[in-house]
PDB file of C-alpha atoms in Angstrom:
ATOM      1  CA  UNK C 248     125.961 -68.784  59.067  1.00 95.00           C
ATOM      2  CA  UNK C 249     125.568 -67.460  54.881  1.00 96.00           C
ATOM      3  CA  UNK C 250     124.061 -69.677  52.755  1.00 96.00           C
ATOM      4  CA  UNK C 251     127.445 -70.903  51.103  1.00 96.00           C
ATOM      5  CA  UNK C 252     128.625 -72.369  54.329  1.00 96.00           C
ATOM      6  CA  UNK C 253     124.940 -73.923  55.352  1.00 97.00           C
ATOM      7  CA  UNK C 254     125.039 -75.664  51.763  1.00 97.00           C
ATOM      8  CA  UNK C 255     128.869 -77.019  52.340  1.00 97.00           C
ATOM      9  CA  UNK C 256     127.120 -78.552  55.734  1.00 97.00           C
ATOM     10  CA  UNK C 257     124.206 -80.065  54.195  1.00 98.00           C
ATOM     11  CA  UNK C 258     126.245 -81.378  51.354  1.00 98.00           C
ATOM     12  CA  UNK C 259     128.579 -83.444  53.543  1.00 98.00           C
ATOM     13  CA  UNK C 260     125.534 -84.206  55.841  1.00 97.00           C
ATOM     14  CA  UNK C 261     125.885 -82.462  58.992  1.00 97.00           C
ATOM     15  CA  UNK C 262     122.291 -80.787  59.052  1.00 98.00           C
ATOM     16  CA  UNK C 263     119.251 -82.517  59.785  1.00 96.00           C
ATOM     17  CA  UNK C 264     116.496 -80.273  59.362  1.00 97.00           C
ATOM     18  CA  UNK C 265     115.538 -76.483  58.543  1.00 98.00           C
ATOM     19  CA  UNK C 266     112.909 -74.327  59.694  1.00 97.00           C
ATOM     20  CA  UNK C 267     110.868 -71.158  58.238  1.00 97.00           C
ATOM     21  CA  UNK C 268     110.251 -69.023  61.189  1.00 96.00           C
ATOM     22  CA  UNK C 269     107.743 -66.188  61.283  1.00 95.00           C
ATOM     23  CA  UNK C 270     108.525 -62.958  62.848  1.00 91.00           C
ATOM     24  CA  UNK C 271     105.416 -61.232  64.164  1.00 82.00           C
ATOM     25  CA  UNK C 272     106.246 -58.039  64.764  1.00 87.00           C
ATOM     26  CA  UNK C 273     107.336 -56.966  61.017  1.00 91.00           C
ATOM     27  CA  UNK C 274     105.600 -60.714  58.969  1.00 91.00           C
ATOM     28  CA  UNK C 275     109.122 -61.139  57.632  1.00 96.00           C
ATOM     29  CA  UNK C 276     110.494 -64.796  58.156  1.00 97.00           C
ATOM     30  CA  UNK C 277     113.946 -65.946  58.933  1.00 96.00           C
ATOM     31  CA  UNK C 278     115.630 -69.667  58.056  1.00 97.00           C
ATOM     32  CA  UNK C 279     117.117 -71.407  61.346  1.00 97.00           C
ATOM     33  CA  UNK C 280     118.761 -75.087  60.330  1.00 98.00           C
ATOM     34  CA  UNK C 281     119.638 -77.580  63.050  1.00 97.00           C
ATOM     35  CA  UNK C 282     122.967 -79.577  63.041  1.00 97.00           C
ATOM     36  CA  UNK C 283     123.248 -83.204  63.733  1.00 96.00           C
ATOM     37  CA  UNK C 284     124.134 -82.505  67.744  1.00 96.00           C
ATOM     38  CA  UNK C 285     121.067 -80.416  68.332  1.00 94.00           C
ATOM     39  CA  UNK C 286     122.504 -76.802  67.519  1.00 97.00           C
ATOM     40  CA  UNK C 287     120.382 -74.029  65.827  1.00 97.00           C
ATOM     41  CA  UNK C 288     122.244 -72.451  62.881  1.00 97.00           C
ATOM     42  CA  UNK C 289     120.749 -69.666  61.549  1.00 97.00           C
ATOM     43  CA  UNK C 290     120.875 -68.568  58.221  1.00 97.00           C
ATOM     44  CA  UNK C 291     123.080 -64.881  57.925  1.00 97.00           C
ATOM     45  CA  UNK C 292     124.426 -62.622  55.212  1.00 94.00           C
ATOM     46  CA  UNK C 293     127.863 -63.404  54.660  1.00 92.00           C
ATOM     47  CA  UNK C 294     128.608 -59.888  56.758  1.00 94.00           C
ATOM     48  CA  UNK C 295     126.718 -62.071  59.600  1.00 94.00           C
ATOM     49  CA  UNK C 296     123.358 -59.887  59.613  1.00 94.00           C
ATOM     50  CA  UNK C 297     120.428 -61.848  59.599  1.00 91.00           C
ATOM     51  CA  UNK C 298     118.651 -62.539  56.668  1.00 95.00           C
ATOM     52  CA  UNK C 299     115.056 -61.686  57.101  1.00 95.00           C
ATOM     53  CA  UNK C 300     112.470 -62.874  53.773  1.00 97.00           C
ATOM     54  CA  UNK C 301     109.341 -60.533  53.324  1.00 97.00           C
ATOM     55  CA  UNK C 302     107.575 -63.864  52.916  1.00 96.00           C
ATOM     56  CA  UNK C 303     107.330 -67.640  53.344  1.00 96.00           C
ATOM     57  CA  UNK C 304     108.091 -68.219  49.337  1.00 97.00           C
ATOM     58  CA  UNK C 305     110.854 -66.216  49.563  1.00 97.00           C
ATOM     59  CA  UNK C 306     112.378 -67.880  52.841  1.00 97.00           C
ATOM     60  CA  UNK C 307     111.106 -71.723  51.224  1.00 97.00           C
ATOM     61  CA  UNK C 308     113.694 -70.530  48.150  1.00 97.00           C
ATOM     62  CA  UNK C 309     116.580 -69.877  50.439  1.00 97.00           C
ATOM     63  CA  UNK C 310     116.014 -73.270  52.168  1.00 98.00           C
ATOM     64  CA  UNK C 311     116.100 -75.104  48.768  1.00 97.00           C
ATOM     65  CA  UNK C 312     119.164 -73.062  47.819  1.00 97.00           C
ATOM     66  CA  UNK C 313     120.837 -74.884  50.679  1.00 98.00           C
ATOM     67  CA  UNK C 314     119.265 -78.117  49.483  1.00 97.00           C
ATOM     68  CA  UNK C 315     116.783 -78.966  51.613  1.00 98.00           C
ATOM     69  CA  UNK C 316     113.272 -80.209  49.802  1.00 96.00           C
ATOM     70  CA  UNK C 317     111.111 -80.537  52.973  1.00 96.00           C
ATOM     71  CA  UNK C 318     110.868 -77.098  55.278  1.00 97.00           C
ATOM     72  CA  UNK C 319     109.716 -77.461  58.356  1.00 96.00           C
ATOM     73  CA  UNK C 320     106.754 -74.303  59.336  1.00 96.00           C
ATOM     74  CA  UNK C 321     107.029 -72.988  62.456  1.00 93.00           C
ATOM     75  CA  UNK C 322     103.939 -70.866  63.411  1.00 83.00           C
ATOM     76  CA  UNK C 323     103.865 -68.864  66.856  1.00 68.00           C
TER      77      UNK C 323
END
């Protein structure tokens, strides 16, 4: 889902959390969002690629562009 759409959900309150996920193999990191029935939403282009950040600043801004203030870390 892009980032206009995952802001219109957290602005009428239908996502709960979000997540900064690492991606070993290439240490980008990718933003995954969960709805309030359990569903993982992850964060695309608006083409529907996935958006990959070269690093966890860069993938912290996209989460408080959607206007969450606490991201969750996930570490593998």
């Amino acid at each position: 889902m892009d980032l206009s759409h995952m802001r219109t959900l957290y602005e009428i309150g239908r996502l709960s959390d979000v997540m900064a996920v690492p991606d070993n193999q290439d240490g980008s990191w990718h933003i995954d969002c969960h709805d309030l029935w359990g569903h993982t939403l992850h964060l695309t282009t608006a083409k529907g690629e996935a958006c990959h950040f070269p690093s966890l600043d860069a993938a912290s801004e996209a989460a408080h562009d959607i206007g969450f203030q606490e991201i969750q870390i996930v570490e593998h």
